[in-house]
């Protein structure tokens, strides 16, 4: 499973890239807006740090406008994936861009039927939003399982990019279902490393100065974190 970082913060991207575990980046206009920097400049910098796909989203709502913005964005580099919304104009744009050799990430997917449409439009990536799905009382991971089943039924090459990931259990479920990619804020990717018993066992010594003995009894819950 590939790991993408859902951020526009270049320092966070560099830090994750140094682990060797980062396969790509997704951005969106609000993440870039938060950085207070120029949109194209930020996308260019990210695309120079990460060799994998970097999603850059169009903001126009009509086909002509999306194509105009995509023309600017795809010139940034071969690793740019144009991100378009799951609307009739978005899928028309998707078809035109992928037929022309560009990568396209179809975003704002909230149903398996929408994912089917995106695959038929030749999407490189489909981004179902699990967290936002959970927020309104549905089970986001059931959506991922349905999309996996449909794509396997018809051998669609579109990669399932699980988005709106809010916690490590979303990552675990994504891997169990067999989705291709998950994109998460860096904080969540760092949380995946954590386990109290790993922290304990990797300490050089107890706070008392006594040497830790590998294989000795693990700490009681009250001792974890001391
Ligand atoms: C993905 O491409 C989106 O940028 C992102 O996952 C949205 O997540 P949110 O629901 O936390 O805004």
XYZ file of C-alpha atoms and ligand atoms in Angstrom:
238
model
C 0.000 0.000 0.000
C 1.289 3.437 -0.884
C 1.422 6.310 1.616
C 0.696 9.858 0.472
C 0.941 12.908 2.754
C -2.091 15.173 2.817
C -0.385 18.509 3.373
C 1.112 21.529 1.645
C 3.760 22.114 4.338
C 7.122 21.565 2.707
C 9.010 20.985 5.986
C 6.584 18.204 6.955
C 6.938 16.640 3.502
C 10.751 16.693 3.668
C 10.694 15.105 7.131
C 8.428 12.275 5.985
C 10.315 11.796 2.707
C 13.476 11.205 4.781
C 11.901 8.035 6.225
C 11.811 6.535 2.720
C 8.137 5.674 3.249
C 6.518 8.529 1.369
C 5.109 7.673 -2.069
C 3.331 10.899 -2.987
C 1.494 14.011 -1.787
C -2.065 15.260 -2.046
C -2.813 18.934 -1.651
C -6.029 20.870 -1.861
C -6.689 24.611 -2.237
C -7.434 25.114 1.471
C -4.226 23.358 2.552
C -2.211 25.580 0.195
C -4.143 28.681 1.294
C -3.141 27.907 4.917
C 0.532 28.077 3.891
C -0.036 31.712 2.815
C 2.074 31.149 -0.323
C 1.471 31.267 -4.062
C -0.427 28.165 -5.292
C 1.756 27.275 -8.290
C 4.970 28.008 -6.388
C 3.969 25.605 -3.572
C 3.000 22.826 -6.004
C 6.292 23.307 -7.888
C 8.327 23.038 -4.695
C 6.491 19.899 -3.505
C 6.888 18.263 -6.933
C 10.632 18.864 -6.759
C 10.956 17.183 -3.330
C 8.773 14.122 -4.009
C 9.238 11.964 -7.086
C 5.836 10.226 -6.729
C 2.503 11.734 -7.745
C 1.615 15.191 -6.390
C -2.077 16.074 -6.657
C -2.890 19.690 -7.523
C -6.553 20.643 -7.583
C -8.365 22.860 -10.059
C -10.855 25.371 -8.649
C -12.939 26.105 -11.763
C -16.289 24.350 -11.929
C -16.739 24.208 -15.705
C -14.902 22.054 -18.262
C -13.193 24.936 -20.098
C -12.000 26.528 -16.860
C -10.703 23.201 -15.485
C -8.825 22.517 -18.722
C -7.258 26.004 -18.612
C -6.020 25.486 -15.033
C -4.876 21.929 -15.783
C -2.722 23.225 -18.648
C -0.794 25.415 -16.197
C -0.515 22.723 -13.525
C 0.590 19.842 -15.720
C 3.483 21.903 -17.082
C 4.989 21.904 -13.572
C 6.249 18.335 -13.931
C 5.524 14.777 -15.025
C 4.591 13.794 -11.478
C 1.631 16.200 -11.246
C -1.802 14.563 -10.976
C -4.576 17.004 -11.804
C -7.271 16.807 -9.156
C -10.813 17.331 -10.418
C -14.178 17.094 -8.619
C -16.553 14.205 -9.212
C -19.023 16.180 -11.350
C -20.032 15.760 -15.015
C -17.597 18.547 -16.011
C -14.899 17.072 -13.756
C -15.207 13.661 -15.395
C -15.229 15.215 -18.869
C -11.974 16.948 -17.914
C -10.660 13.653 -16.515
C -11.346 11.838 -19.786
C -9.657 14.559 -21.860
C -6.571 14.762 -19.639
C -5.985 11.020 -19.200
C -6.492 10.431 -22.945
C -3.704 12.962 -23.367
C -1.341 11.122 -20.978
C -1.812 13.153 -17.779
C -2.549 11.627 -14.368
C -5.916 12.590 -12.881
C -7.118 12.269 -9.292
C -10.926 12.405 -9.109
C -11.811 13.812 -5.707
C -14.908 14.293 -3.528
C -16.150 10.729 -4.034
C -18.848 9.681 -1.587
C -20.483 6.684 -3.283
C -19.401 3.507 -5.043
C -21.439 4.464 -8.119
C -19.462 7.704 -8.352
C -16.260 5.656 -8.180
C -17.567 3.493 -11.028
C -18.134 6.621 -13.143
C -14.619 7.876 -12.401
C -13.075 4.558 -13.446
C -15.066 4.631 -16.690
C -13.731 8.155 -17.292
C -10.196 6.728 -17.060
C -9.233 8.235 -13.676
C -5.733 7.413 -12.475
C -6.855 7.787 -8.840
C -10.246 7.902 -7.144
C -10.393 9.692 -3.780
C -13.242 8.496 -1.536
C -13.411 10.580 1.663
C -13.786 8.176 4.603
C -13.642 10.691 7.477
C -16.279 12.990 6.042
C -18.406 9.923 5.271
C -18.162 8.810 8.917
C -19.020 12.377 10.012
C -22.496 12.158 8.487
C -23.300 8.769 10.010
C -22.154 6.370 7.277
C -19.343 3.829 7.465
C -16.560 5.200 5.273
C -14.712 1.896 5.194
C -17.762 0.077 3.773
C -17.542 2.502 0.859
C -13.905 1.508 0.295
C -14.765 -2.211 0.384
C -17.561 -1.671 -2.188
C -15.240 0.233 -4.527
C -12.562 -2.481 -4.186
C -15.143 -5.143 -5.123
C -16.421 -3.209 -8.154
C -12.950 -2.355 -9.468
C -11.854 -5.985 -9.092
C -15.027 -7.242 -10.829
C -14.140 -5.268 -13.941
C -10.367 -5.089 -13.653
C -10.343 -1.295 -13.591
C -6.825 0.128 -13.335
C -7.953 3.191 -11.335
C -6.149 3.229 -7.981
C -8.224 3.646 -4.816
C -6.731 6.561 -2.872
C -8.390 6.609 0.541
C -8.710 10.262 1.601
C -10.000 12.193 4.615
C -8.151 9.759 6.881
C -8.561 10.832 10.506
C -6.792 8.175 12.633
C -4.591 5.038 12.475
C -7.591 2.660 12.419
C -8.574 4.145 9.042
C -5.083 3.204 7.815
C -5.378 -0.329 9.203
C -8.802 -0.883 7.618
C -7.548 0.513 4.302
C -4.742 -2.052 4.284
C -7.075 -4.921 5.266
C -9.480 -4.088 2.444
C -6.612 -3.809 -0.009
C -7.031 -0.231 -1.217
C -4.019 0.963 -3.198
C -3.119 4.187 -1.382
C -4.047 6.183 1.677
C -3.406 9.888 2.119
C -3.220 11.285 5.635
C -1.974 14.353 7.488
C 1.684 13.760 8.530
C 0.684 13.613 12.211
C -1.314 10.431 11.540
C 1.534 8.814 9.584
C 3.883 9.467 12.543
C 1.317 7.924 14.911
C 1.654 4.634 13.003
C 5.171 4.200 14.442
C 3.942 4.433 18.000
C 3.348 1.650 20.481
C 3.930 2.025 24.237
C 5.676 -1.349 24.429
C 8.058 -0.364 21.617
C 8.856 2.863 23.461
C 9.493 0.917 26.643
C 11.608 -1.819 25.091
C 13.739 0.583 23.097
C 14.776 2.645 26.147
C 18.425 2.411 27.120
C 17.670 2.367 30.810
C 14.964 2.841 33.410
C 14.621 6.309 34.925
C 16.279 4.812 38.040
C 19.434 4.239 35.971
C 19.004 0.456 36.129
C 19.843 -1.258 32.844
C 16.900 -2.523 30.851
C 17.000 -6.265 30.254
C 15.589 -7.378 26.913
C 12.867 -9.970 27.380
C 12.249 -8.944 30.987
C 8.707 -8.301 32.095
C 6.932 -5.465 30.225
C 5.849 -2.416 32.230
C 2.509 -2.290 33.993
C 0.090 0.268 32.430
C 0.888 2.814 35.165
C 4.566 2.708 34.225
C 4.041 3.342 30.506
C 5.104 6.834 29.587
C 7.209 7.323 32.754
C -7.508 14.529 -0.116
O -7.019 14.631 -1.224
C -8.070 15.660 0.641
O -7.173 16.741 0.573
C -8.247 15.342 2.103
O -8.005 14.006 2.404
C -9.492 15.919 2.699
O -9.546 15.585 4.053
P -10.511 16.311 5.098
O -11.844 15.671 5.032
O -9.865 16.072 6.425
O -10.554 17.769 4.694
